[in-house]
GROMACS .gro file of C-alpha atoms in nm:
model
  294
    1LEU     CA    1  13.126  12.029  10.218
    2THR     CA    2  13.287  12.325  10.405
    3SER     CA    3  13.123  12.665  10.535
    4GLU     CA    4  13.035  12.969  10.320
    5ASN     CA    5  13.307  13.142  10.399
    6ASP     CA    6  13.562  12.971  10.219
    7ALA     CA    7  13.636  13.106   9.828
    8LEU     CA    8  13.619  12.786   9.650
    9ALA     CA    9  13.298  12.650   9.903
   10PHE     CA   10  13.041  12.725   9.547
   11GLU     CA   11  13.237  12.501   9.364
   12LYS     CA   12  13.287  12.270   9.657
   13HIS     CA   13  12.983  12.218   9.678
   14SER     CA   14  12.900  12.231   9.329
   15ARG     CA   15  13.112  11.963   9.251
   16VAL     CA   16  13.011  11.737   9.574
   17LEU     CA   17  12.610  11.718   9.474
   18SER     CA   18  12.682  11.653   9.098
   19GLU     CA   19  12.932  11.414   9.195
   20ILE     CA   20  12.738  11.246   9.522
   21GLU     CA   21  12.548  10.958   9.334
   22SER     CA   22  12.794  10.862   9.121
   23ILE     CA   23  13.004  10.840   9.412
   24VAL     CA   24  12.741  10.610   9.609
   25ASN     CA   25  12.623  10.364   9.335
   26ASN     CA   26  13.045  10.262   9.365
   27ASN     CA   27  13.020  10.150   9.650
   28PRO     CA   28  13.336  10.245   9.848
   29LEU     CA   29  13.480  10.090  10.129
   30ASP     CA   30  13.381  10.324  10.393
   31LEU     CA   31  13.000  10.411  10.243
   32ALA     CA   32  12.885  10.230  10.552
   33ASP     CA   33  13.073  10.459  10.788
   34VAL     CA   34  12.958  10.767  10.611
   35GLY     CA   35  12.679  10.730  10.465
   36GLN     CA   36  12.471  10.847  10.823
   37THR     CA   37  12.691  11.123  10.816
   38MET     CA   38  12.626  11.211  10.494
   39MET     CA   39  12.234  11.173  10.502
   40LYS     CA   40  12.251  11.420  10.783
   41ILE     CA   41  12.403  11.686  10.595
   42LEU     CA   42  12.247  11.709  10.241
   43LEU     CA   43  11.894  11.695  10.435
   44HIS     CA   44  11.907  11.959  10.679
   45LEU     CA   45  12.120  12.174  10.326
   46GLU     CA   46  11.990  12.531  10.204
   47ASP     CA   47  12.137  12.632   9.927
   48LYS     CA   48  12.299  12.949  10.011
   49PHE     CA   49  12.497  12.975   9.712
   50GLY     CA   50  12.211  12.976   9.398
   51ILE     CA   51  12.368  12.620   9.261
   52ASP     CA   52  12.170  12.507   8.974
   53ALA     CA   53  11.893  12.245   9.036
   54PHE     CA   54  11.989  12.290   9.397
   55THR     CA   55  11.649  12.096   9.489
   56GLU     CA   56  11.677  11.822   9.182
   57LYS     CA   57  12.106  11.690   9.302
   58ARG     CA   58  12.012  11.747   9.646
   59TRP     CA   59  11.761  11.494   9.594
   60THR     CA   60  11.927  11.267   9.394
   61GLY     CA   61  12.211  11.259   9.631
   62LEU     CA   62  11.929  11.183   9.959
   63PHE     CA   63  11.775  10.850   9.646
   64ALA     CA   64  12.114  10.730   9.643
   65LEU     CA   65  12.214  10.676  10.014
   66GLY     CA   66  11.894  10.569  10.106
   67ALA     CA   67  11.904  10.271   9.813
   68ALA     CA   68  12.239  10.208   9.908
   69LEU     CA   69  12.186  10.158  10.251
   70PRO     CA   70  11.849  10.144  10.278
   71MET     CA   71  11.818   9.963  10.729
   72GLN     CA   72  12.107  10.224  10.824
   73MET     CA   73  11.956  10.570  10.650
   74THR     CA   74  11.557  10.476  10.788
   75ALA     CA   75  11.637  10.457  11.126
   76GLN     CA   76  11.871  10.811  11.075
   77LEU     CA   77  11.557  10.953  10.878
   78VAL     CA   78  11.363  10.854  11.161
   79ASP     CA   79  11.620  11.012  11.388
   80GLU     CA   80  11.563  11.291  11.209
   81CYS     CA   81  11.252  11.328  11.269
   82LYS     CA   82  11.283  11.373  11.644
   83GLY     CA   83  11.307  11.734  11.842
   84ASN     CA   84  11.242  12.064  11.743
   85VAL     CA   85  11.318  11.959  11.356
   86ASP     CA   86  11.050  12.203  11.077
   87LEU     CA   87  10.747  11.978  10.906
   88GLY     CA   88  10.907  12.014  10.634
   89THR     CA   89  11.230  11.792  10.692
   90ARG     CA   90  10.984  11.551  10.827
   91LEU     CA   91  10.763  11.516  10.549
   92GLU     CA   92  11.113  11.515  10.320
   93ALA     CA   93  11.242  11.217  10.553
   94LEU     CA   94  10.883  11.026  10.523
   95ALA     CA   95  10.891  11.115  10.112
   96ILE     CA   96  11.264  10.984  10.076
   97ILE     CA   97  11.185  10.662  10.262
   98SER     CA   98  10.867  10.594  10.039
   99ALA     CA   99  11.072  10.674   9.727
  100VAL     CA  100  11.335  10.380   9.848
  101ALA     CA  101  11.099  10.085   9.982
  102GLN     CA  102  10.921  10.142   9.585
  103ASP     CA  103  11.303  10.170   9.442
  104LEU     CA  104  11.363   9.838   9.619
  105ALA     CA  105  11.039   9.697   9.524
  106GLY     CA  106  11.117   9.728   9.145
  107ILE     CA  107  10.852  10.043   9.094
  108HIS     CA  108  11.175  10.300   9.039
  109ALA     CA  109  11.061  10.623   9.202
  110GLU     CA  110  11.302  10.823   9.151
  111SER     CA  111  11.216  11.158   9.340
  112PRO     CA  112  10.929  11.315   9.566
  113PRO     CA  113  10.611  11.037   9.536
  114THR     CA  114  10.322  11.329   9.474
  115GLN     CA  115  10.068  11.008   9.428
  116GLU     CA  116  10.027  10.723   9.732
  117PRO     CA  117   9.885  10.379   9.589
  118SER     CA  118   9.466  10.465   9.635
  119VAL     CA  119   9.296  10.223   9.780
  120THR     CA  120   8.916  10.162   9.906
  121LEU     CA  121   8.697   9.901   9.951
  122THR     CA  122   8.404   9.857   9.726
  123GLY     CA  123   8.118   9.521   9.839
  124GLY     CA  124   8.357   9.389  10.107
  125HIS     CA  125   8.675   9.344   9.860
  126MET     CA  126   8.949   9.577   9.847
  127ARG     CA  127   9.060   9.762   9.514
  128THR     CA  128   9.416   9.890   9.481
  129ARG     CA  129   9.405  10.177   9.194
  130MET     CA  130   9.800  10.227   9.063
  131SER     CA  131   9.868  10.479   8.861
  132PRO     CA  132   9.974  10.370   8.505
  133ARG     CA  133  10.375  10.417   8.587
  134LEU     CA  134  10.328  10.175   8.851
  135VAL     CA  135  10.122   9.920   8.666
  136LYS     CA  136  10.395   9.958   8.378
  137ALA     CA  137  10.676   9.904   8.610
  138LEU     CA  138  10.501   9.623   8.771
  139GLY     CA  139  10.395   9.403   8.451
  140LEU     CA  140  10.083   9.434   8.483
  141ASP     CA  141   9.968   9.629   8.170
  142THR     CA  142   9.698   9.312   8.038
  143GLU     CA  143   9.590   9.477   7.777
  144PRO     CA  144   9.562   9.258   7.500
  145GLN     CA  145   9.769   9.280   7.197
  146VAL     CA  146   9.688   9.144   6.796
  147VAL     CA  147   9.998   9.024   6.551
  148GLY     CA  148   9.929   9.200   6.214
  149ALA     CA  149   9.966   9.111   5.904
  150ASP     CA  150  10.337   9.219   5.906
  151ASN     CA  151  10.406   9.039   6.235
  152SER     CA  152  10.350   9.351   6.383
  153ILE     CA  153  10.206   9.339   6.735
  154GLY     CA  154   9.952   9.645   6.842
  155LEU     CA  155   9.700   9.716   7.069
  156THR     CA  156   9.308   9.647   7.054
  157LYS     CA  157   8.971   9.690   7.207
  158THR     CA  158   8.849   9.384   7.017
  159LYS     CA  159   8.867   9.170   7.344
  160ARG     CA  160   8.915   8.787   7.255
  161TRP     CA  161   8.909   8.489   7.447
  162ARG     CA  162   9.201   8.331   7.287
  163LYS     CA  163   9.547   8.632   7.320
  164PRO     CA  164   9.835   8.600   7.150
  165ARG     CA  165  10.138   8.480   7.414
  166ARG     CA  166  10.368   8.718   7.588
  167ALA     CA  167  10.680   8.719   7.779
  168ARG     CA  168  10.640   8.750   8.148
  169ILE     CA  169  10.791   9.070   8.308
  170THR     CA  170  10.874   8.989   8.644
  171THR     CA  171  11.055   9.264   8.883
  172PRO     CA  172  11.297   9.154   9.209
  173ASN     CA  173  11.155   9.272   9.525
  174ARG     CA  174  11.446   9.328   9.731
  175PHE     CA  175  11.237   9.513   9.972
  176GLY     CA  176  11.054   9.222  10.086
  177GLN     CA  177  11.367   9.038  10.308
  178ILE     CA  178  11.393   9.436  10.509
  179GLY     CA  179  11.082   9.558  10.458
  180ASN     CA  180  10.982   9.403  10.804
  181HIS     CA  181  11.306   9.568  10.961
  182MET     CA  182  11.193   9.952  10.840
  183LEU     CA  183  10.833   9.924  10.917
  184CYS     CA  184  10.934   9.805  11.272
  185THR     CA  185  11.196  10.147  11.251
  186LEU     CA  186  10.864  10.406  11.154
  187LEU     CA  187  10.575  10.186  11.438
  188SER     CA  188  10.922  10.174  11.695
  189PHE     CA  189  10.898  10.566  11.662
  190VAL     CA  190  10.560  10.637  11.696
  191ALA     CA  191  10.595  10.447  12.041
  192GLU     CA  192  10.886  10.606  12.148
  193THR     CA  193  10.744  11.003  12.096
  194ARG     CA  194  10.337  10.943  12.158
  195GLU     CA  195  10.376  11.193  12.397
  196GLU     CA  196  10.533  11.442  12.182
  197GLU     CA  197  10.345  11.729  12.151
  198ASN     CA  198  10.568  11.968  11.923
  199ILE     CA  199  10.601  11.629  11.636
  200TRP     CA  200  10.247  11.487  11.676
  201GLY     CA  201  10.068  11.869  11.782
  202GLY     CA  202   9.840  12.074  11.598
  203ALA     CA  203   9.806  12.120  11.244
  204SER     CA  204  10.151  12.058  11.178
  205GLY     CA  205  10.121  11.762  11.373
  206GLU     CA  206   9.801  11.682  11.188
  207ARG     CA  207   9.991  11.646  10.860
  208PHE     CA  208  10.265  11.497  10.941
  209LEU     CA  209  10.036  11.232  11.062
  210ALA     CA  210   9.811  11.158  10.787
  211GLU     CA  211  10.222  11.146  10.552
  212PHE     CA  212  10.332  10.889  10.825
  213LEU     CA  213  10.052  10.707  10.745
  214ARG     CA  214  10.024  10.696  10.366
  215CYS     CA  215  10.423  10.619  10.416
  216LEU     CA  216  10.338  10.264  10.576
  217SER     CA  217  10.050  10.225  10.340
  218VAL     CA  218  10.348  10.241  10.112
  219MET     CA  219  10.574  10.020  10.236
  220LEU     CA  220  10.294   9.758  10.292
  221PHE     CA  221  10.195   9.808   9.891
  222CYS     CA  222  10.551   9.786   9.824
  223ALA     CA  223  10.586   9.478  10.005
  224ARG     CA  224  10.296   9.257   9.892
  225SER     CA  225  10.463   9.043   9.628
  226TYR     CA  226  10.705   8.889   9.863
  227PRO     CA  227  10.561   8.620  10.099
  228SER     CA  228  10.678   8.670  10.468
  229PRO     CA  229  10.512   8.579  10.805
  230THR     CA  230  10.669   8.893  10.957
  231ILE     CA  231  10.555   9.143  10.701
  232GLN     CA  232  10.161   8.975  10.809
  233VAL     CA  233  10.238   9.080  11.216
  234MET     CA  234  10.347   9.445  11.088
  235ALA     CA  235  10.022   9.480  10.930
  236VAL     CA  236   9.845   9.414  11.206
  237ASP     CA  237  10.059   9.633  11.452
  238VAL     CA  238   9.962   9.914  11.150
  239LEU     CA  239   9.634   9.755  11.078
  240GLU     CA  240   9.571   9.914  11.470
  241LEU     CA  241   9.690  10.223  11.449
  242ALA     CA  242   9.566  10.340  11.161
  243TRP     CA  243   9.197  10.185  11.309
  244SER     CA  244   9.304  10.427  11.593
  245PHE     CA  245   9.269  10.769  11.376
  246ARG     CA  246   8.987  10.653  11.192
  247ASP     CA  247   8.785  10.905  11.356
  248ALA     CA  248   9.013  11.205  11.387
  249LYS     CA  249   8.881  11.544  11.330
  250SER     CA  250   9.131  11.561  11.065
  251SER     CA  251   8.963  11.462  10.710
  252GLU     CA  252   9.343  11.440  10.616
  253VAL     CA  253   9.448  11.227  10.905
  254ARG     CA  254   9.102  11.014  10.816
  255HIS     CA  255   9.125  10.903  10.456
  256ALA     CA  256   9.550  10.806  10.488
  257ALA     CA  257   9.432  10.594  10.819
  258LEU     CA  258   9.140  10.415  10.586
  259SER     CA  259   9.367  10.346  10.331
  260SER     CA  260   9.642  10.266  10.574
  261PHE     CA  261   9.355  10.000  10.744
  262ALA     CA  262   9.264   9.873  10.365
  263MET     CA  263   9.593   9.817  10.310
  264SER     CA  264   9.659   9.639  10.602
  265CYS     CA  265   9.323   9.381  10.612
  266SER     CA  266   9.474   9.293  10.212
  267TYR     CA  267   9.694   9.063  10.440
  268LEU     CA  268   9.492   8.932  10.696
  269PRO     CA  269   9.250   8.660  10.693
  270ILE     CA  270   8.868   8.782  10.631
  271GLY     CA  271   8.783   8.705  10.976
  272SER     CA  272   9.066   8.936  11.122
  273ILE     CA  273   8.786   9.226  11.046
  274SER     CA  274   8.508   9.273  11.300
  275LYS     CA  275   8.189   9.335  11.284
  276ARG     CA  276   8.271   9.716  11.441
  277HIS     CA  277   8.550   9.721  11.172
  278VAL     CA  278   8.221   9.628  10.841
  279ASP     CA  279   7.975   9.905  11.060
  280PHE     CA  280   8.251  10.148  11.137
  281LEU     CA  281   8.309  10.143  10.770
  282SER     CA  282   7.910  10.137  10.648
  283ARG     CA  283   7.858  10.434  10.829
  284SER     CA  284   8.144  10.610  10.685
  285SER     CA  285   8.093  10.520  10.336
  286THR     CA  286   7.797  10.741  10.377
  287LYS     CA  287   7.841  10.979  10.677
  288ASP     CA  288   8.186  11.118  10.691
  289CYS     CA  289   8.198  11.465  10.600
  290ASP     CA  290   8.468  11.421  10.328
  291GLN     CA  291   8.414  11.287  10.011
  292ARG     CA  292   8.782  11.076   9.997
  293CYS     CA  293   8.680  10.929  10.342
  294ARG     CA  294   8.330  10.798  10.164
   0.00000   0.00000   0.00000
């Protein structure tokens, strides 16, 4: 990319944005060396030339870099959230990390996620509601099928004791192998910056905190099918972090904290949930002023 004073700046910027995905997918030998620099440039790049589909092309490039070098890019994106960075950049960094985690888990989130996994506690048990897209991507659509007279397979609303056999759909989970490293990077960021008012203070800080907790929830959600004791340790850390914001003034933060708490619980033995946890959740389910938190 060149400066805007270059006579061919428009053509160069447009071509780079159009081809960066294919370049990254070809895995050039120097990608690990220049990837972080490319990520930083794309993250802060502005549309000064009115390039067609600029936002989509820029997101595609960021996503491709994140998926190709997930651990390095997570560290780079978290580092970009430090200092006097605008809220939009921080939120986009979290969106990239969440989307990459979903892609590595086989969910293939190719655009900024608009709906995090919805987690609720009902009757002492955790129930995770997933969007139809997540259900289909994970091969969890279990609606019964019947074979018609013409040997075609169709759907039926009638449940039968014996269902036709269907090929099992499996999705490789590449996120589980590196999920602990990515989670550790995010948790370390909290430990390093917890006193910085410009990151966590005010209304923008509350919004960032809520999205940060949701990002942790998504990452735990993506690692759920990969057995790893390290992920369980990370889940304890996420649980403790989420619990510390259970009674935050912002309803958005409370909702995100409760979602992260519930997702963490799915990794832990039932004995890890103490009476104080249950008592607080019982009170929140009836007395919280926000309906989503209830």
